[in-house]
PDB file of C-alpha atoms in Angstrom:
ATOM      1  CA  MET J   1      32.611 -31.926  43.201  1.00 97.00           C
ATOM      2  CA  LYS J   2      33.742 -35.099  44.928  1.00 98.00           C
ATOM      3  CA  ILE J   3      35.666 -37.323  42.531  1.00 98.00           C
ATOM      4  CA  LEU J   4      36.901 -40.898  42.965  1.00 98.00           C
ATOM      5  CA  VAL J   5      40.015 -41.314  40.813  1.00 98.00           C
ATOM      6  CA  VAL J   6      40.411 -45.012  40.037  1.00 98.00           C
ATOM      7  CA  GLY J   7      44.018 -45.682  39.084  1.00 98.00           C
ATOM      8  CA  GLY J   8      45.002 -42.327  40.558  1.00 98.00           C
ATOM      9  CA  ALA J   9      48.518 -43.458  41.551  1.00 98.00           C
ATOM     10  CA  GLY J  10      49.528 -43.795  37.902  1.00 97.00           C
ATOM     11  CA  TYR J  11      50.973 -41.201  35.554  1.00 97.00           C
ATOM     12  CA  ILE J  12      47.819 -39.615  34.164  1.00 97.00           C
ATOM     13  CA  GLY J  13      45.663 -40.282  37.225  1.00 98.00           C
ATOM     14  CA  SER J  14      48.120 -38.636  39.605  1.00 98.00           C
ATOM     15  CA  ILE J  15      48.231 -35.412  37.609  1.00 98.00           C
ATOM     16  CA  CYS J  16      44.457 -35.340  37.147  1.00 98.00           C
ATOM     17  CA  THR J  17      44.162 -35.688  40.934  1.00 98.00           C
ATOM     18  CA  GLU J  18      46.582 -32.806  41.452  1.00 98.00           C
ATOM     19  CA  LEU J  19      44.663 -30.513  39.110  1.00 98.00           C
ATOM     20  CA  LEU J  20      41.292 -31.498  40.586  1.00 98.00           C
ATOM     21  CA  LEU J  21      42.539 -30.502  44.028  1.00 98.00           C
ATOM     22  CA  ASP J  22      44.099 -27.303  42.717  1.00 98.00           C
ATOM     23  CA  GLU J  23      40.715 -26.336  41.283  1.00 97.00           C
ATOM     24  CA  GLY J  24      38.923 -26.876  44.591  1.00 98.00           C
ATOM     25  CA  HIS J  25      37.428 -30.320  44.023  1.00 98.00           C
ATOM     26  CA  GLU J  26      37.601 -33.098  46.615  1.00 98.00           C
ATOM     27  CA  ALA J  27      39.446 -36.210  45.418  1.00 98.00           C
ATOM     28  CA  ALA J  28      39.944 -39.754  46.665  1.00 98.00           C
ATOM     29  CA  VAL J  29      42.275 -42.207  44.938  1.00 98.00           C
ATOM     30  CA  PHE J  30      41.617 -45.941  44.532  1.00 98.00           C
ATOM     31  CA  ASP J  31      44.620 -47.930  43.272  1.00 98.00           C
ATOM     32  CA  ASN J  32      46.173 -51.372  43.767  1.00 98.00           C
ATOM     33  CA  LEU J  33      49.713 -49.925  43.334  1.00 97.00           C
ATOM     34  CA  GLY J  34      50.564 -52.693  40.886  1.00 95.00           C
ATOM     35  CA  GLU J  35      51.675 -50.100  38.342  1.00 94.00           C
ATOM     36  CA  GLY J  36      51.218 -46.842  40.239  1.00 96.00           C
ATOM     37  CA  HIS J  37      53.184 -45.370  43.137  1.00 98.00           C
ATOM     38  CA  ARG J  38      51.938 -44.411  46.595  1.00 97.00           C
ATOM     39  CA  SER J  39      54.136 -41.304  46.556  1.00 97.00           C
ATOM     40  CA  ALA J  40      52.514 -40.221  43.273  1.00 98.00           C
ATOM     41  CA  VAL J  41      49.255 -39.627  45.159  1.00 98.00           C
ATOM     42  CA  ASP J  42      48.803 -35.989  46.129  1.00 98.00           C
ATOM     43  CA  SER J  43      48.978 -35.647  49.914  1.00 98.00           C
ATOM     44  CA  ARG J  44      45.689 -33.720  49.872  1.00 98.00           C
ATOM     45  CA  ALA J  45      43.803 -36.723  48.513  1.00 98.00           C
ATOM     46  CA  ARG J  46      42.406 -39.634  50.490  1.00 98.00           C
ATOM     47  CA  PHE J  47      44.029 -42.900  49.395  1.00 98.00           C
ATOM     48  CA  ILE J  48      42.309 -46.292  49.363  1.00 98.00           C
ATOM     49  CA  LYS J  49      44.352 -49.326  48.331  1.00 98.00           C
ATOM     50  CA  GLY J  50      42.225 -51.753  46.406  1.00 98.00           C
ATOM     51  CA  ASP J  51      41.807 -53.696  43.186  1.00 98.00           C
ATOM     52  CA  LEU J  52      38.903 -53.573  40.746  1.00 98.00           C
ATOM     53  CA  ALA J  53      38.997 -57.357  40.702  1.00 98.00           C
ATOM     54  CA  GLU J  54      37.559 -57.104  44.241  1.00 97.00           C
ATOM     55  CA  ARG J  55      33.947 -56.101  43.633  1.00 96.00           C
ATOM     56  CA  GLU J  56      33.193 -55.754  47.354  1.00 96.00           C
ATOM     57  CA  LYS J  57      36.171 -53.411  47.869  1.00 98.00           C
ATOM     58  CA  ILE J  58      35.174 -50.970  45.143  1.00 98.00           C
ATOM     59  CA  GLN J  59      31.558 -51.153  46.299  1.00 97.00           C
ATOM     60  CA  ALA J  60      32.590 -50.276  49.862  1.00 98.00           C
ATOM     61  CA  THR J  61      34.809 -47.456  48.579  1.00 98.00           C
ATOM     62  CA  LEU J  62      31.980 -45.895  46.584  1.00 98.00           C
ATOM     63  CA  SER J  63      29.676 -46.188  49.587  1.00 96.00           C
ATOM     64  CA  SER J  64      32.172 -44.513  51.917  1.00 96.00           C
ATOM     65  CA  THR J  65      33.365 -41.738  49.598  1.00 97.00           C
ATOM     66  CA  ARG J  66      29.985 -41.047  47.932  1.00 97.00           C
ATOM     67  CA  PRO J  67      31.527 -39.317  44.905  1.00 98.00           C
ATOM     68  CA  ASP J  68      29.665 -37.222  42.379  1.00 98.00           C
ATOM     69  CA  ALA J  69      31.668 -38.860  39.603  1.00 98.00           C
ATOM     70  CA  VAL J  70      34.414 -41.387  38.863  1.00 98.00           C
ATOM     71  CA  MET J  71      37.507 -40.950  36.722  1.00 98.00           C
ATOM     72  CA  HIS J  72      38.640 -44.375  35.511  1.00 98.00           C
ATOM     73  CA  PHE J  73      42.344 -44.802  34.658  1.00 98.00           C
ATOM     74  CA  ALA J  74      42.919 -48.333  35.981  1.00 97.00           C
ATOM     75  CA  ALA J  75      43.902 -50.529  33.049  1.00 95.00           C
ATOM     76  CA  SER J  76      46.678 -52.555  31.496  1.00 96.00           C
ATOM     77  CA  ALA J  77      48.080 -50.362  28.742  1.00 93.00           C
ATOM     78  CA  LEU J  78      51.059 -51.904  26.912  1.00 90.00           C
ATOM     79  CA  VAL J  79      50.417 -52.727  23.261  1.00 88.00           C
ATOM     80  CA  GLY J  80      53.288 -55.224  22.998  1.00 85.00           C
ATOM     81  CA  GLU J  81      52.300 -57.064  26.164  1.00 92.00           C
ATOM     82  CA  SER J  82      48.709 -57.287  24.944  1.00 94.00           C
ATOM     83  CA  MET J  83      49.970 -59.134  21.858  1.00 92.00           C
ATOM     84  CA  ARG J  84      51.671 -61.672  24.123  1.00 94.00           C
ATOM     85  CA  ASP J  85      49.072 -61.944  26.884  1.00 97.00           C
ATOM     86  CA  PRO J  86      45.621 -60.940  25.588  1.00 98.00           C
ATOM     87  CA  SER J  87      43.863 -62.658  28.492  1.00 98.00           C
ATOM     88  CA  LYS J  88      45.350 -60.164  30.955  1.00 98.00           C
ATOM     89  CA  TYR J  89      43.974 -57.259  28.912  1.00 98.00           C
ATOM     90  CA  PHE J  90      40.478 -58.631  28.528  1.00 98.00           C
ATOM     91  CA  ARG J  91      40.353 -59.489  32.241  1.00 98.00           C
ATOM     92  CA  ASN J  92      41.721 -56.224  33.569  1.00 98.00           C
ATOM     93  CA  ASN J  93      40.228 -53.800  31.078  1.00 98.00           C
ATOM     94  CA  ILE J  94      36.806 -55.378  30.579  1.00 98.00           C
ATOM     95  CA  SER J  95      35.919 -57.729  33.444  1.00 98.00           C
ATOM     96  CA  ASN J  96      37.367 -55.528  36.187  1.00 98.00           C
ATOM     97  CA  GLY J  97      35.854 -52.466  34.546  1.00 98.00           C
ATOM     98  CA  LEU J  98      32.457 -54.145  34.748  1.00 98.00           C
ATOM     99  CA  ASN J  99      32.957 -54.528  38.497  1.00 98.00           C
ATOM    100  CA  LEU J 100      33.395 -50.773  38.683  1.00 98.00           C
ATOM    101  CA  LEU J 101      30.305 -50.022  36.600  1.00 98.00           C
ATOM    102  CA  ASP J 102      28.119 -52.450  38.555  1.00 98.00           C
ATOM    103  CA  ALA J 103      29.330 -50.960  41.829  1.00 98.00           C
ATOM    104  CA  MET J 104      28.563 -47.467  40.512  1.00 98.00           C
ATOM    105  CA  VAL J 105      25.042 -48.504  39.576  1.00 98.00           C
ATOM    106  CA  ALA J 106      24.520 -50.043  43.025  1.00 97.00           C
ATOM    107  CA  ALA J 107      25.871 -46.904  44.732  1.00 97.00           C
ATOM    108  CA  ARG J 108      23.893 -44.600  42.410  1.00 97.00           C
ATOM    109  CA  VAL J 109      26.992 -42.825  41.119  1.00 98.00           C
ATOM    110  CA  GLN J 110      25.901 -41.827  37.638  1.00 97.00           C
ATOM    111  CA  ARG J 111      28.857 -40.123  35.944  1.00 98.00           C
ATOM    112  CA  ILE J 112      32.184 -41.554  34.739  1.00 98.00           C
ATOM    113  CA  VAL J 113      35.074 -40.118  32.726  1.00 98.00           C
ATOM    114  CA  PHE J 114      36.830 -43.013  31.010  1.00 98.00           C
ATOM    115  CA  SER J 115      40.462 -43.177  29.926  1.00 97.00           C
ATOM    116  CA  SER J 116      40.286 -44.666  26.438  1.00 97.00           C
ATOM    117  CA  THR J 117      42.862 -44.725  23.644  1.00 94.00           C
ATOM    118  CA  CYS J 118      43.571 -43.991  20.004  1.00 90.00           C
ATOM    119  CA  ALA J 119      44.446 -47.690  19.718  1.00 91.00           C
ATOM    120  CA  ILE J 120      40.748 -48.386  19.089  1.00 95.00           C
ATOM    121  CA  PHE J 121      41.209 -47.010  15.542  1.00 93.00           C
ATOM    122  CA  GLY J 122      43.945 -49.378  14.373  1.00 90.00           C
ATOM    123  CA  LEU J 123      45.265 -48.383  10.951  1.00 88.00           C
ATOM    124  CA  PRO J 124      43.430 -45.120  10.177  1.00 87.00           C
ATOM    125  CA  GLU J 125      41.947 -44.508   6.754  1.00 86.00           C
ATOM    126  CA  ARG J 126      42.564 -40.750   7.017  1.00 89.00           C
ATOM    127  CA  LEU J 127      44.433 -38.220   9.138  1.00 90.00           C
ATOM    128  CA  PRO J 128      43.813 -36.476  11.422  1.00 93.00           C
ATOM    129  CA  ILE J 129      41.551 -39.026  13.105  1.00 93.00           C
ATOM    130  CA  ASP J 130      38.174 -37.677  14.173  1.00 95.00           C
ATOM    131  CA  GLU J 131      35.396 -39.399  16.122  1.00 96.00           C
ATOM    132  CA  THR J 132      33.654 -40.647  12.972  1.00 95.00           C
ATOM    133  CA  ALA J 133      36.655 -42.757  11.920  1.00 95.00           C
ATOM    134  CA  PRO J 134      35.947 -46.513  11.911  1.00 95.00           C
ATOM    135  CA  ALA J 135      37.199 -48.366  14.991  1.00 96.00           C
ATOM    136  CA  ARG J 136      39.286 -51.364  13.869  1.00 95.00           C
ATOM    137  CA  PRO J 137      41.819 -52.258  16.590  1.00 95.00           C
ATOM    138  CA  ILE J 138      44.905 -54.222  15.567  1.00 91.00           C
ATOM    139  CA  ASN J 139      45.907 -55.285  19.084  1.00 93.00           C
ATOM    140  CA  PRO J 140      44.105 -56.682  22.156  1.00 96.00           C
ATOM    141  CA  TYR J 141      44.771 -53.493  24.117  1.00 96.00           C
ATOM    142  CA  GLY J 142      42.763 -51.409  21.649  1.00 95.00           C
ATOM    143  CA  GLU J 143      40.134 -54.138  21.384  1.00 98.00           C
ATOM    144  CA  SER J 144      39.630 -54.194  25.146  1.00 98.00           C
ATOM    145  CA  LYS J 145      39.174 -50.403  25.304  1.00 98.00           C
ATOM    146  CA  LEU J 146      36.726 -50.454  22.393  1.00 98.00           C
ATOM    147  CA  ALA J 147      34.734 -53.228  24.076  1.00 98.00           C
ATOM    148  CA  PHE J 148      34.458 -51.149  27.241  1.00 98.00           C
ATOM    149  CA  GLU J 149      33.301 -48.123  25.251  1.00 98.00           C
ATOM    150  CA  LYS J 150      30.483 -50.272  23.834  1.00 98.00           C
ATOM    151  CA  ILE J 151      29.599 -51.430  27.346  1.00 98.00           C
ATOM    152  CA  LEU J 152      29.395 -47.804  28.475  1.00 98.00           C
ATOM    153  CA  ARG J 153      26.791 -47.117  25.782  1.00 98.00           C
ATOM    154  CA  TRP J 154      24.570 -49.894  27.138  1.00 98.00           C
ATOM    155  CA  TYR J 155      24.987 -48.814  30.762  1.00 98.00           C
ATOM    156  CA  ASP J 156      23.930 -45.329  29.735  1.00 98.00           C
ATOM    157  CA  GLN J 157      20.858 -46.654  27.907  1.00 98.00           C
ATOM    158  CA  ILE J 158      19.843 -49.125  30.617  1.00 98.00           C
ATOM    159  CA  HIS J 159      21.093 -47.540  33.859  1.00 98.00           C
ATOM    160  CA  ALA J 160      21.327 -43.831  32.862  1.00 97.00           C
ATOM    161  CA  LEU J 161      25.044 -43.908  33.718  1.00 98.00           C
ATOM    162  CA  LYS J 162      26.447 -40.883  31.887  1.00 98.00           C
ATOM    163  CA  PHE J 163      29.971 -41.142  30.516  1.00 98.00           C
ATOM    164  CA  VAL J 164      32.628 -39.233  28.628  1.00 98.00           C
ATOM    165  CA  SER J 165      35.259 -41.378  26.939  1.00 98.00           C
ATOM    166  CA  LEU J 166      38.522 -39.575  26.134  1.00 97.00           C
ATOM    167  CA  ARG J 167      40.626 -41.294  23.471  1.00 96.00           C
ATOM    168  CA  TYR J 168      44.219 -40.325  24.129  1.00 87.00           C
ATOM    169  CA  PHE J 169      46.981 -40.161  21.657  1.00 83.00           C
ATOM    170  CA  ASN J 170      50.458 -39.809  23.260  1.00 90.00           C
ATOM    171  CA  ALA J 171      50.568 -38.118  26.670  1.00 94.00           C
ATOM    172  CA  ALA J 172      53.934 -36.753  27.796  1.00 96.00           C
ATOM    173  CA  GLY J 173      55.389 -34.064  30.035  1.00 98.00           C
ATOM    174  CA  ALA J 174      55.039 -33.353  33.753  1.00 98.00           C
ATOM    175  CA  THR J 175      54.029 -30.852  36.401  1.00 98.00           C
ATOM    176  CA  GLY J 176      56.463 -29.623  39.020  1.00 96.00           C
ATOM    177  CA  ASN J 177      55.419 -32.387  41.404  1.00 96.00           C
ATOM    178  CA  PHE J 178      54.347 -35.367  39.317  1.00 98.00           C
ATOM    179  CA  GLY J 179      55.722 -37.026  36.204  1.00 98.00           C
ATOM    180  CA  GLU J 180      56.081 -40.219  34.206  1.00 97.00           C
ATOM    181  CA  ASP J 181      57.620 -43.168  36.031  1.00 96.00           C
ATOM    182  CA  HIS J 182      56.275 -46.543  34.940  1.00 94.00           C
ATOM    183  CA  ARG J 183      57.575 -49.715  36.577  1.00 90.00           C
ATOM    184  CA  LEU J 184      58.168 -51.074  33.066  1.00 90.00           C
ATOM    185  CA  GLU J 185      58.930 -48.009  30.982  1.00 92.00           C
ATOM    186  CA  THR J 186      58.004 -48.411  27.319  1.00 90.00           C
ATOM    187  CA  HIS J 187      57.181 -44.788  26.461  1.00 94.00           C
ATOM    188  CA  LEU J 188      59.589 -42.925  24.249  1.00 96.00           C
ATOM    189  CA  VAL J 189      60.117 -39.587  26.027  1.00 98.00           C
ATOM    190  CA  PRO J 190      61.051 -40.936  29.476  1.00 97.00           C
ATOM    191  CA  ASN J 191      63.285 -43.575  27.917  1.00 97.00           C
ATOM    192  CA  VAL J 192      65.169 -40.959  25.905  1.00 98.00           C
ATOM    193  CA  LEU J 193      65.550 -38.785  29.007  1.00 98.00           C
ATOM    194  CA  LYS J 194      66.921 -41.759  30.958  1.00 97.00           C
ATOM    195  CA  VAL J 195      69.696 -41.963  28.359  1.00 98.00           C
ATOM    196  CA  ALA J 196      70.334 -38.237  28.761  1.00 98.00           C
ATOM    197  CA  LEU J 197      70.606 -38.775  32.529  1.00 97.00           C
ATOM    198  CA  GLY J 198      73.140 -41.568  32.021  1.00 97.00           C
ATOM    199  CA  GLN J 199      70.753 -44.198  33.381  1.00 97.00           C
ATOM    200  CA  LYS J 200      70.540 -46.140  30.106  1.00 97.00           C
ATOM    201  CA  PRO J 201      73.203 -46.651  27.422  1.00 98.00           C
ATOM    202  CA  HIS J 202      70.871 -46.015  24.483  1.00 98.00           C
ATOM    203  CA  VAL J 203      67.273 -45.682  23.368  1.00 98.00           C
ATOM    204  CA  GLU J 204      65.785 -48.280  21.034  1.00 97.00           C
ATOM    205  CA  ILE J 205      63.978 -47.324  17.833  1.00 98.00           C
ATOM    206  CA  TYR J 206      61.430 -49.985  16.893  1.00 96.00           C
ATOM    207  CA  GLY J 207      61.025 -49.923  13.143  1.00 97.00           C
ATOM    208  CA  THR J 208      62.826 -47.664  10.669  1.00 97.00           C
ATOM    209  CA  ASP J 209      61.045 -48.788   7.496  1.00 97.00           C
ATOM    210  CA  TYR J 210      57.585 -47.304   7.971  1.00 96.00           C
ATOM    211  CA  GLU J 211      56.053 -45.217   5.166  1.00 93.00           C
ATOM    212  CA  THR J 212      56.873 -41.942   6.908  1.00 95.00           C
ATOM    213  CA  PRO J 213      59.394 -39.222   5.970  1.00 96.00           C
ATOM    214  CA  ASP J 214      62.172 -40.620   8.177  1.00 97.00           C
ATOM    215  CA  GLY J 215      60.968 -44.233   8.373  1.00 97.00           C
ATOM    216  CA  THR J 216      59.923 -44.103  12.034  1.00 98.00           C
ATOM    217  CA  CYS J 217      56.457 -44.032  13.591  1.00 95.00           C
ATOM    218  CA  ILE J 218      54.652 -40.696  13.922  1.00 95.00           C
ATOM    219  CA  ARG J 219      52.551 -39.930  17.003  1.00 94.00           C
ATOM    220  CA  ASP J 220      50.517 -36.977  18.266  1.00 93.00           C
ATOM    221  CA  TYR J 221      52.033 -35.816  21.571  1.00 95.00           C
ATOM    222  CA  ILE J 222      49.852 -33.943  24.068  1.00 94.00           C
ATOM    223  CA  HIS J 223      51.035 -32.332  27.301  1.00 96.00           C
ATOM    224  CA  ILE J 224      49.789 -34.201  30.347  1.00 97.00           C
ATOM    225  CA  VAL J 225      48.421 -30.970  31.873  1.00 97.00           C
ATOM    226  CA  ASP J 226      46.305 -30.282  28.784  1.00 96.00           C
ATOM    227  CA  LEU J 227      45.043 -33.851  28.948  1.00 96.00           C
ATOM    228  CA  ALA J 228      44.177 -33.525  32.643  1.00 97.00           C
ATOM    229  CA  ARG J 229      42.270 -30.313  31.965  1.00 97.00           C
ATOM    230  CA  ALA J 230      40.204 -32.147  29.357  1.00 96.00           C
ATOM    231  CA  HIS J 231      39.173 -34.664  32.027  1.00 97.00           C
ATOM    232  CA  ILE J 232      38.035 -31.918  34.364  1.00 97.00           C
ATOM    233  CA  LEU J 233      36.039 -30.243  31.589  1.00 97.00           C
ATOM    234  CA  ALA J 234      34.462 -33.610  30.810  1.00 97.00           C
ATOM    235  CA  LEU J 235      32.954 -33.710  34.297  1.00 96.00           C
ATOM    236  CA  GLY J 236      30.636 -30.904  33.243  1.00 92.00           C
ATOM    237  CA  GLY J 237      29.450 -32.510  30.014  1.00 84.00           C
ATOM    238  CA  ALA J 238      25.654 -32.687  29.765  1.00 84.00           C
ATOM    239  CA  LYS J 239      25.534 -35.916  27.759  1.00 94.00           C
ATOM    240  CA  SER J 240      27.419 -39.124  27.156  1.00 98.00           C
ATOM    241  CA  GLU J 241      30.049 -38.605  24.488  1.00 98.00           C
ATOM    242  CA  PHE J 242      33.329 -39.724  22.924  1.00 97.00           C
ATOM    243  CA  TYR J 243      36.202 -37.303  22.288  1.00 97.00           C
ATOM    244  CA  ASN J 244      39.583 -37.720  20.634  1.00 94.00           C
ATOM    245  CA  ARG J 245      42.428 -36.017  22.459  1.00 87.00           C
ATOM    246  CA  GLY J 246      45.543 -34.792  20.733  1.00 84.00           C
ATOM    247  CA  THR J 247      47.012 -31.665  19.195  1.00 83.00           C
ATOM    248  CA  GLY J 248      46.425 -32.361  15.505  1.00 80.00           C
ATOM    249  CA  GLY J 249      50.169 -32.511  14.806  1.00 83.00           C
ATOM    250  CA  GLY J 250      52.624 -35.362  14.788  1.00 92.00           C
ATOM    251  CA  SER J 251      56.260 -36.072  15.594  1.00 96.00           C
ATOM    252  CA  SER J 252      58.315 -39.050  14.504  1.00 98.00           C
ATOM    253  CA  VAL J 253      60.451 -41.127  16.836  1.00 98.00           C
ATOM    254  CA  ARG J 254      63.587 -39.554  15.381  1.00 98.00           C
ATOM    255  CA  GLU J 255      62.134 -36.058  15.811  1.00 98.00           C
ATOM    256  CA  VAL J 256      61.357 -36.717  19.467  1.00 98.00           C
ATOM    257  CA  ILE J 257      64.905 -37.957  20.063  1.00 98.00           C
ATOM    258  CA  ALA J 258      66.331 -34.882  18.313  1.00 98.00           C
ATOM    259  CA  ALA J 259      64.164 -32.576  20.453  1.00 98.00           C
ATOM    260  CA  CYS J 260      65.348 -34.341  23.613  1.00 98.00           C
ATOM    261  CA  ARG J 261      68.965 -33.862  22.560  1.00 98.00           C
ATOM    262  CA  LYS J 262      68.323 -30.164  22.010  1.00 98.00           C
ATOM    263  CA  ILE J 263      66.462 -29.589  25.314  1.00 98.00           C
ATOM    264  CA  THR J 264      68.894 -31.580  27.474  1.00 98.00           C
ATOM    265  CA  GLY J 265      72.106 -30.682  25.686  1.00 98.00           C
ATOM    266  CA  ARG J 266      73.132 -34.304  26.202  1.00 97.00           C
ATOM    267  CA  LYS J 267      74.243 -37.089  23.891  1.00 96.00           C
ATOM    268  CA  VAL J 268      71.597 -39.721  23.182  1.00 98.00           C
ATOM    269  CA  ASP J 269      72.721 -42.896  21.436  1.00 98.00           C
ATOM    270  CA  THR J 270      70.188 -45.020  19.567  1.00 98.00           C
ATOM    271  CA  VAL J 271      69.895 -48.658  18.527  1.00 98.00           C
ATOM    272  CA  GLU J 272      67.579 -49.696  15.727  1.00 98.00           C
ATOM    273  CA  ARG J 273      65.290 -52.700  16.272  1.00 96.00           C
ATOM    274  CA  PRO J 274      62.643 -54.442  14.150  1.00 96.00           C
ATOM    275  CA  ARG J 275      59.067 -53.228  14.206  1.00 93.00           C
ATOM    276  CA  ARG J 276      56.875 -54.151  17.175  1.00 85.00           C
ATOM    277  CA  ALA J 277      53.693 -56.076  16.438  1.00 77.00           C
ATOM    278  CA  GLY J 278      50.579 -53.916  16.657  1.00 72.00           C
ATOM    279  CA  ASP J 279      52.204 -50.505  16.002  1.00 82.00           C
ATOM    280  CA  PRO J 280      50.498 -48.357  13.320  1.00 83.00           C
ATOM    281  CA  PRO J 281      52.821 -46.052  11.326  1.00 89.00           C
ATOM    282  CA  ARG J 282      50.879 -42.815  11.988  1.00 90.00           C
ATOM    283  CA  LEU J 283      48.386 -41.692  14.632  1.00 89.00           C
ATOM    284  CA  ILE J 284      47.311 -38.049  14.636  1.00 92.00           C
ATOM    285  CA  ALA J 285      44.149 -36.728  16.290  1.00 91.00           C
ATOM    286  CA  SER J 286      41.539 -34.158  15.467  1.00 93.00           C
ATOM    287  CA  SER J 287      40.399 -32.408  18.663  1.00 92.00           C
ATOM    288  CA  GLU J 288      37.853 -30.213  16.897  1.00 94.00           C
ATOM    289  CA  LYS J 289      34.868 -31.847  18.592  1.00 96.00           C
ATOM    290  CA  ILE J 290      36.051 -31.399  22.183  1.00 95.00           C
ATOM    291  CA  GLU J 291      37.142 -27.845  21.407  1.00 95.00           C
ATOM    292  CA  LYS J 292      33.705 -27.002  20.027  1.00 95.00           C
ATOM    293  CA  GLU J 293      31.556 -28.822  22.597  1.00 96.00           C
ATOM    294  CA  LEU J 294      33.546 -28.467  25.847  1.00 95.00           C
ATOM    295  CA  GLY J 295      35.664 -25.415  25.070  1.00 95.00           C
ATOM    296  CA  TRP J 296      38.965 -27.238  25.522  1.00 94.00           C
ATOM    297  CA  ARG J 297      42.083 -25.515  24.194  1.00 90.00           C
ATOM    298  CA  PRO J 298      45.658 -26.812  24.526  1.00 88.00           C
ATOM    299  CA  GLU J 299      47.988 -24.559  26.500  1.00 90.00           C
ATOM    300  CA  PHE J 300      51.169 -26.367  25.416  1.00 89.00           C
ATOM    301  CA  GLN J 301      51.381 -26.586  21.642  1.00 79.00           C
ATOM    302  CA  SER J 302      55.017 -27.460  20.975  1.00 91.00           C
ATOM    303  CA  LEU J 303      56.942 -30.682  21.431  1.00 95.00           C
ATOM    304  CA  ASP J 304      59.770 -28.682  23.017  1.00 96.00           C
ATOM    305  CA  GLU J 305      57.472 -27.405  25.797  1.00 96.00           C
ATOM    306  CA  ILE J 306      56.333 -30.939  26.549  1.00 97.00           C
ATOM    307  CA  ILE J 307      59.861 -32.342  26.679  1.00 98.00           C
ATOM    308  CA  GLU J 308      61.179 -29.407  28.702  1.00 98.00           C
ATOM    309  CA  SER J 309      58.597 -30.017  31.450  1.00 98.00           C
ATOM    310  CA  ALA J 310      59.434 -33.734  31.496  1.00 98.00           C
ATOM    311  CA  TRP J 311      63.181 -32.994  31.629  1.00 98.00           C
ATOM    312  CA  LYS J 312      62.751 -30.653  34.600  1.00 98.00           C
ATOM    313  CA  TRP J 313      60.821 -33.333  36.491  1.00 98.00           C
ATOM    314  CA  HIS J 314      63.347 -36.079  35.694  1.00 98.00           C
ATOM    315  CA  GLN J 315      66.202 -33.850  36.830  1.00 97.00           C
ATOM    316  CA  LYS J 316      64.357 -33.110  40.066  1.00 97.00           C
ATOM    317  CA  PHE J 317      63.469 -36.795  40.596  1.00 96.00           C
ATOM    318  CA  PRO J 318      66.209 -38.719  38.725  1.00 95.00           C
ATOM    319  CA  ASN J 319      65.204 -42.008  40.341  1.00 93.00           C
ATOM    320  CA  GLY J 320      61.499 -41.434  39.939  1.00 95.00           C
ATOM    321  CA  TYR J 321      59.170 -42.203  42.791  1.00 95.00           C
ATOM    322  CA  GLU J 322      60.503 -43.825  45.920  1.00 83.00           C
ATOM    323  CA  ASP J 323      57.993 -46.701  45.968  1.00 81.00           C
TER     324      ASP J 323
END
């Protein structure tokens, strides 16, 4: 298949592009490089610099690449920032996403795999979270992703644009070539590993008074390669659908830090901070539906395996990407 990976210079998009190419697909990457890195784009992929805010640019890209499907990763994705600047999130994640959908309809590209989030669920009523759980976002980031999921339903009904929406929990880890290097790094694993590398004096723990065994937030960590494989499987789905993506287990902030200390053999100092607005205490996924319907199975089950792959990449590329 020919796939246009929108936001393919970012963390998840770059690794999905790598795996697509490894499996014999043809991939082109569309990215504005505002958050992504040019050197994170696999050299086998065609690269087009552009922004979804430019409707004519994405329209021209779809016309020239003529993909069979689109993978859509281009979004603003920081919960804390969304609480400070909701306008940015509604503009980027909804309005610019509409430009992509309208361009797809005009170009007669009728399949999209959408990068959604567990943040649509807010404070879950039960764990693990399955697809029937009520969606009640508690931050603009989650609200913007939920709004786009609703838009996808209507574009399917009206324009026959088939979609699969994958709701991520916490992606982490790396391949041998590509890893996690955000311009503003807020994710726990890379920040802990930066301390282990001596690039930061400490890692900050936001909130130690949650109703969890050790007082810190619990998240469901999934290896980035397992997540990428789910995207590729989603390309073959026969119908529009929503799937939660996680491992069904959870690790607290303190547990992640302890695992990083063990894997790296390095000292990691911590500093405790107040809670961040918009952070639920626990988020754990049920992946039963995607396992049953698409045959997805995680290859990397343990937190140690995830952290070990990330540590190898950070040691190989201690300064991240060059651009």
